[in-house]
Amino acid sequence: MFPNASSGAFTQLLYTQAKDFFGIYDPGMGWFTQVNPAGVRLLGYPSEEVFLADPDHSLRSPPWTGAQWATLCEQARREGHQAVEAEIRRHTGEAFSAYLELTYFEEESQQFFLIHISEQSRLQQAERELAHSVRRFEAVFANATIGIIVCDKAGDIVSANELAGRQFGYVTAELLAQRIEVLVPQAAGRHHQQLRESFNAHPQVRDMGTHRVLRGLRQDGTEFPVEVSLSYFHLDEELYVVAYILDITAKKDAELELVAQHQRVARLNADLEQKVADRTHALLLTLEQLEKRGKELAQALAAEQELGEMKSRFVSMASHEFRTPLTGVLSSAELIAEYAQGPQQEKQLKHVDRIRSAVKHMNDTLEEFLSVGRIEEGRVEATAAALNLEKLLGETVSDVQGLLKAGQRIECQAECTHLIRLDASLLRKILLNLLSNALKYSGENSVVRVGAACGAGQFTLTVQDQGVGISEEDQAHLFERFFR
């Protein structure tokens, strides 16, 4: 039965006058509880009783799944109404295109759906598809992410989407019946009428953004850069122009920032190149100065070497020249010693000894000069030969006995018991120098110790005295020529 709230007029309408299917659907039972006569005839059932007893419980071909039908009912319950297009199955098995509507209501806390099924003719189906297409177009138009404005042949705005209104600072309705020149007053040097006539005469799609940037004018008077593309369509033989408007403010800002960045980079490159040029010039000057200084140092070194060679030759020549008269003086002193007689003989021999000592000192000094000269010229050559170290130490100590002060003595300790190979002459000179210095700078009653050790292919000579030592300042100059 119908719900108690249904009036007699409603029942009369559904059961006697309606030409479409109307039925009460109980979701708890999963099928209809009542259907009108027109609905029985529409679905090809012989009677209402046969329809209500149909075990199939499905209207569509192919049938809805349980989940699909439950989803459709839930949408109708939540929204109050739901409509779908479907292929409806007749009792005879054939299918037809239909429009099915579900309307939700409650009666005595029980849920019901009023279901209306109308068979669609080709015209109705076309109209419905057109309506869907129009709604889809309107949704795309309204929700587009680019401003869209439609103008007639005269340039009056007949339609605009919401984004176009926001771009120019208008409420969308305020744009209607306005001339397009209001939004882009500077387009093509203000020759809107000529451009419009040219476009109307030969309409075509134009991507104007690739040719020039236009300036859009907002309602508050501010301008902003836009790119505009044009297309067109005909409706009832009337031409309409569609303008697609893109706000490129961010793009222009990015381009300006990019240009500024390029300019900054160019300036930095120029500064860097200038710095490199300055540094290169400074480096070339430094290299030139270094080269000049190197030449000066080379010349000074050559002059120093030449001077050293001259000094060495002079010392060598002078030493050789001094040896001849010194030899004569020594020979004469020997003769004087042989002929010394009489009461003055002792004094004469004493003076002869002084002459001999002076001549020996002069010879030693000349030998030192010659040694220095040979060292500087790189002509010192060691001639190694087998020698008895103890014998060499004994002879050398005997040679310096005349230098001993009162109470001084020399103690020797040699650990080399076998013959060694060394240049005896060079070793004797080294030992004489060390011993003479040790005795000279040690006081009376002091001991000078000489030690020699051999081992692992090395020979070590040590001379230790009890003198005043060498100050730290003088130690830095020990190996300078003629430093005392």
PDB file of C-alpha atoms in Angstrom, residues 12 15 31 58 126 138 166 265 269 299-300 362 410 482:
ATOM      1  CA  GLN A  12      -5.448   8.996  -8.698  1.00  0.00           C
ATOM      2  CA  TYR A  15      -2.619   5.007 -11.024  1.00  0.00           C
ATOM      3  CA  TRP A  31      11.855  -4.856  -4.160  1.00  0.00           C
ATOM      4  CA  SER A  58      16.304  -6.203 -11.085  1.00  0.00           C
ATOM      5  CA  ALA A 126      19.251  13.957 -27.828  1.00  0.00           C
ATOM      6  CA  GLU A 138      29.528  25.525 -18.564  1.00  0.00           C
ATOM      7  CA  ARG A 166      39.097  38.614 -11.174  1.00  0.00           C
ATOM      8  CA  VAL A 265      76.696  38.317 -14.086  1.00  0.00           C
ATOM      9  CA  ASN A 269      82.506  38.820 -15.410  1.00  0.00           C
ATOM     10  CA  GLN A 299     126.378  38.837 -12.439  1.00  0.00           C
ATOM     11  CA  ALA A 300     127.171  39.417  -8.762  1.00  0.00           C
ATOM     12  CA  MET A 362     154.774  31.974   8.945  1.00  0.00           C
ATOM     13  CA  ILE A 410     147.680  16.038  26.736  1.00  0.00           C
ATOM     14  CA  PHE A 482     139.023  33.300   8.990  1.00  0.00           C
TER      15      PHE A 482
END
